[in-house]
């Protein structure tokens, strides 16, 4: 068990900068999720921690020891790959035992550790099988088992569930959560799936184009997104974003459609400033006064309903309501944000305005 | 998914097959039948009369200590060529596989020798190893080493082994490289995280995963060394000095064409045929049962 510190880490591929200076200190036993769209550099960062990718700038320390120039084998980490990366010519037992044999661990202890992991992961019946004789879910478990038996300082996961079907993915997600609670090993987990991130993480690092947009607990990231990017990436359906302007007294946001939304607290210094206004669909409610929309589409999800409305100026506005639909397409509806549901972002930089 | 080709005419499939069938009949089946027929006959010196002699030609060939010497030379030659051609090819393939930049230029260069006719390749080797005009041969002599493959049997054998291996390296290289590239990178990365250094990774992951390729090439190279090196040997040493570089296939030519012993030569051909059929059978059996890692 150990801390993992990433200090101003950069990575360039020729002239292209894939990671542009990331800083984070991961606590002992913490589960950190790296979340971001495809190509944002999540795998690159994880692979730098693993030692599979050179570090262009900055420092990575595991358990207080700088590992920049250590081989993967000397970093005391274990990794679960997206395609599992099992050894195809070895049995399940040998797959799990491989790293232990190399480390010169006595046979009896290898047997004990593998049996224990196989028990936890319900792989006991498959120890003599080859990976090709297993289902996708079972292979995934073997990959997890291979990491567990090593008892490493940190686990690294690179989208470990993305090759599974939806049902299995949910099931394995719960299992990973249980394992983490049980083993308490520091973990870095890469995913582009916000549900995985929200449910597994102690903290989430939201990445975009090689920079950390925000680091925070799942609720912080949801409740106080640090940028428009985070606001749009977390939450489903995504947050509504409207152009607006703070009025001359700094007391409300004025919208092109003429609406005036009072600010929770006055911002005299920002008077007259153009802003982006964010409102989550689930924080809108039917009201007497507010946004008048014409309903274009109603999605009934069972437990709740997503309404796609069109504002008079042509913008789309999403509203999420509890329960089954009470409105129909082409209906007109007036909705307003709930108290404290406004997020203000700088119109130029996209950063959150506190 | 299975795709079926259908022909409108019933005749067309046979027509399309005909050239291949004709080539096989004229250049394989007919000479093979001829060889079998001749191997059980004895011809007089003028090739006018021939007499059925059962297996006399075979007992004669197999009882000849010279033939057993040739067999020994052939085994040494074949094993050396196979090991050398495969070892060098595997080494080059591993290097090419680990190298990203310039890999394609490197691959193209390595494939060239395969496209060279054996006689042309032999001339090339002569320019290197000839003690009078060869660059390397002269250098060896200048260093005081008594290099002359025209007189020294061991040196001659070494040279034909080198020349024959060199030509086969390209072929092996292509297959080894394809085999290596079929191993997912993440599997090697998993092994390095598990603590395996490059050498251990090679022997515990790469090599076992390459074993189907290795076995396939082993048989192909044996067949090559046995049967397809005639041109190289003929151009470089003509089987000499003495009989130092005479392999079984070369002897067939020597006895049949040069010494005009058609019965003995045919018996030898039949023996070689049996060997190649056995090798092919082994290969087919193995390829059928080949473990498919997926
Ligand atoms: N070996 C490489 N050479 C050049 N560019 C690379 C290499 N690996 C990754 N990249 C680039 O770095 C960026 C981040 O990639 P990656 O970390 O794989 O993204 P993610 O895992 O978030 O989808 C991408 O734009 C990708 O094209
Ligand atoms: Mg990735």
Short mmCIF file of C-alpha atoms and ligand atoms in Angstrom, two decimals, chain A residues 37-44 47 82 158-159 190-192, ligand 2:
data_model
loop_
_atom_site.label_atom_id
_atom_site.label_comp_id
_atom_site.label_asym_id
_atom_site.label_seq_id
_atom_site.Cartn_x
_atom_site.Cartn_y
_atom_site.Cartn_z
CA UNK A 37 -13.25 11.40 -23.55
CA UNK A 38 -11.31 9.10 -25.85
CA UNK A 39 -7.90 10.49 -26.80
CA UNK A 40 -7.59 12.91 -23.88
CA UNK A 41 -4.49 11.15 -22.53
CA UNK A 42 -5.84 8.94 -19.75
CA UNK A 43 -4.04 5.79 -20.87
CA UNK A 44 -0.86 7.73 -21.49
CA UNK A 47 1.10 3.99 -18.60
CA UNK A 82 -8.60 -3.35 -21.48
CA UNK A 158 -7.12 0.81 -18.05
CA UNK A 159 -10.80 0.64 -19.01
CA UNK A 190 -9.11 4.89 -16.28
CA UNK A 191 -12.55 5.10 -17.86
CA UNK A 192 -14.61 7.21 -20.20
MG1 LIG C 2 -7.13 4.67 -23.49
#
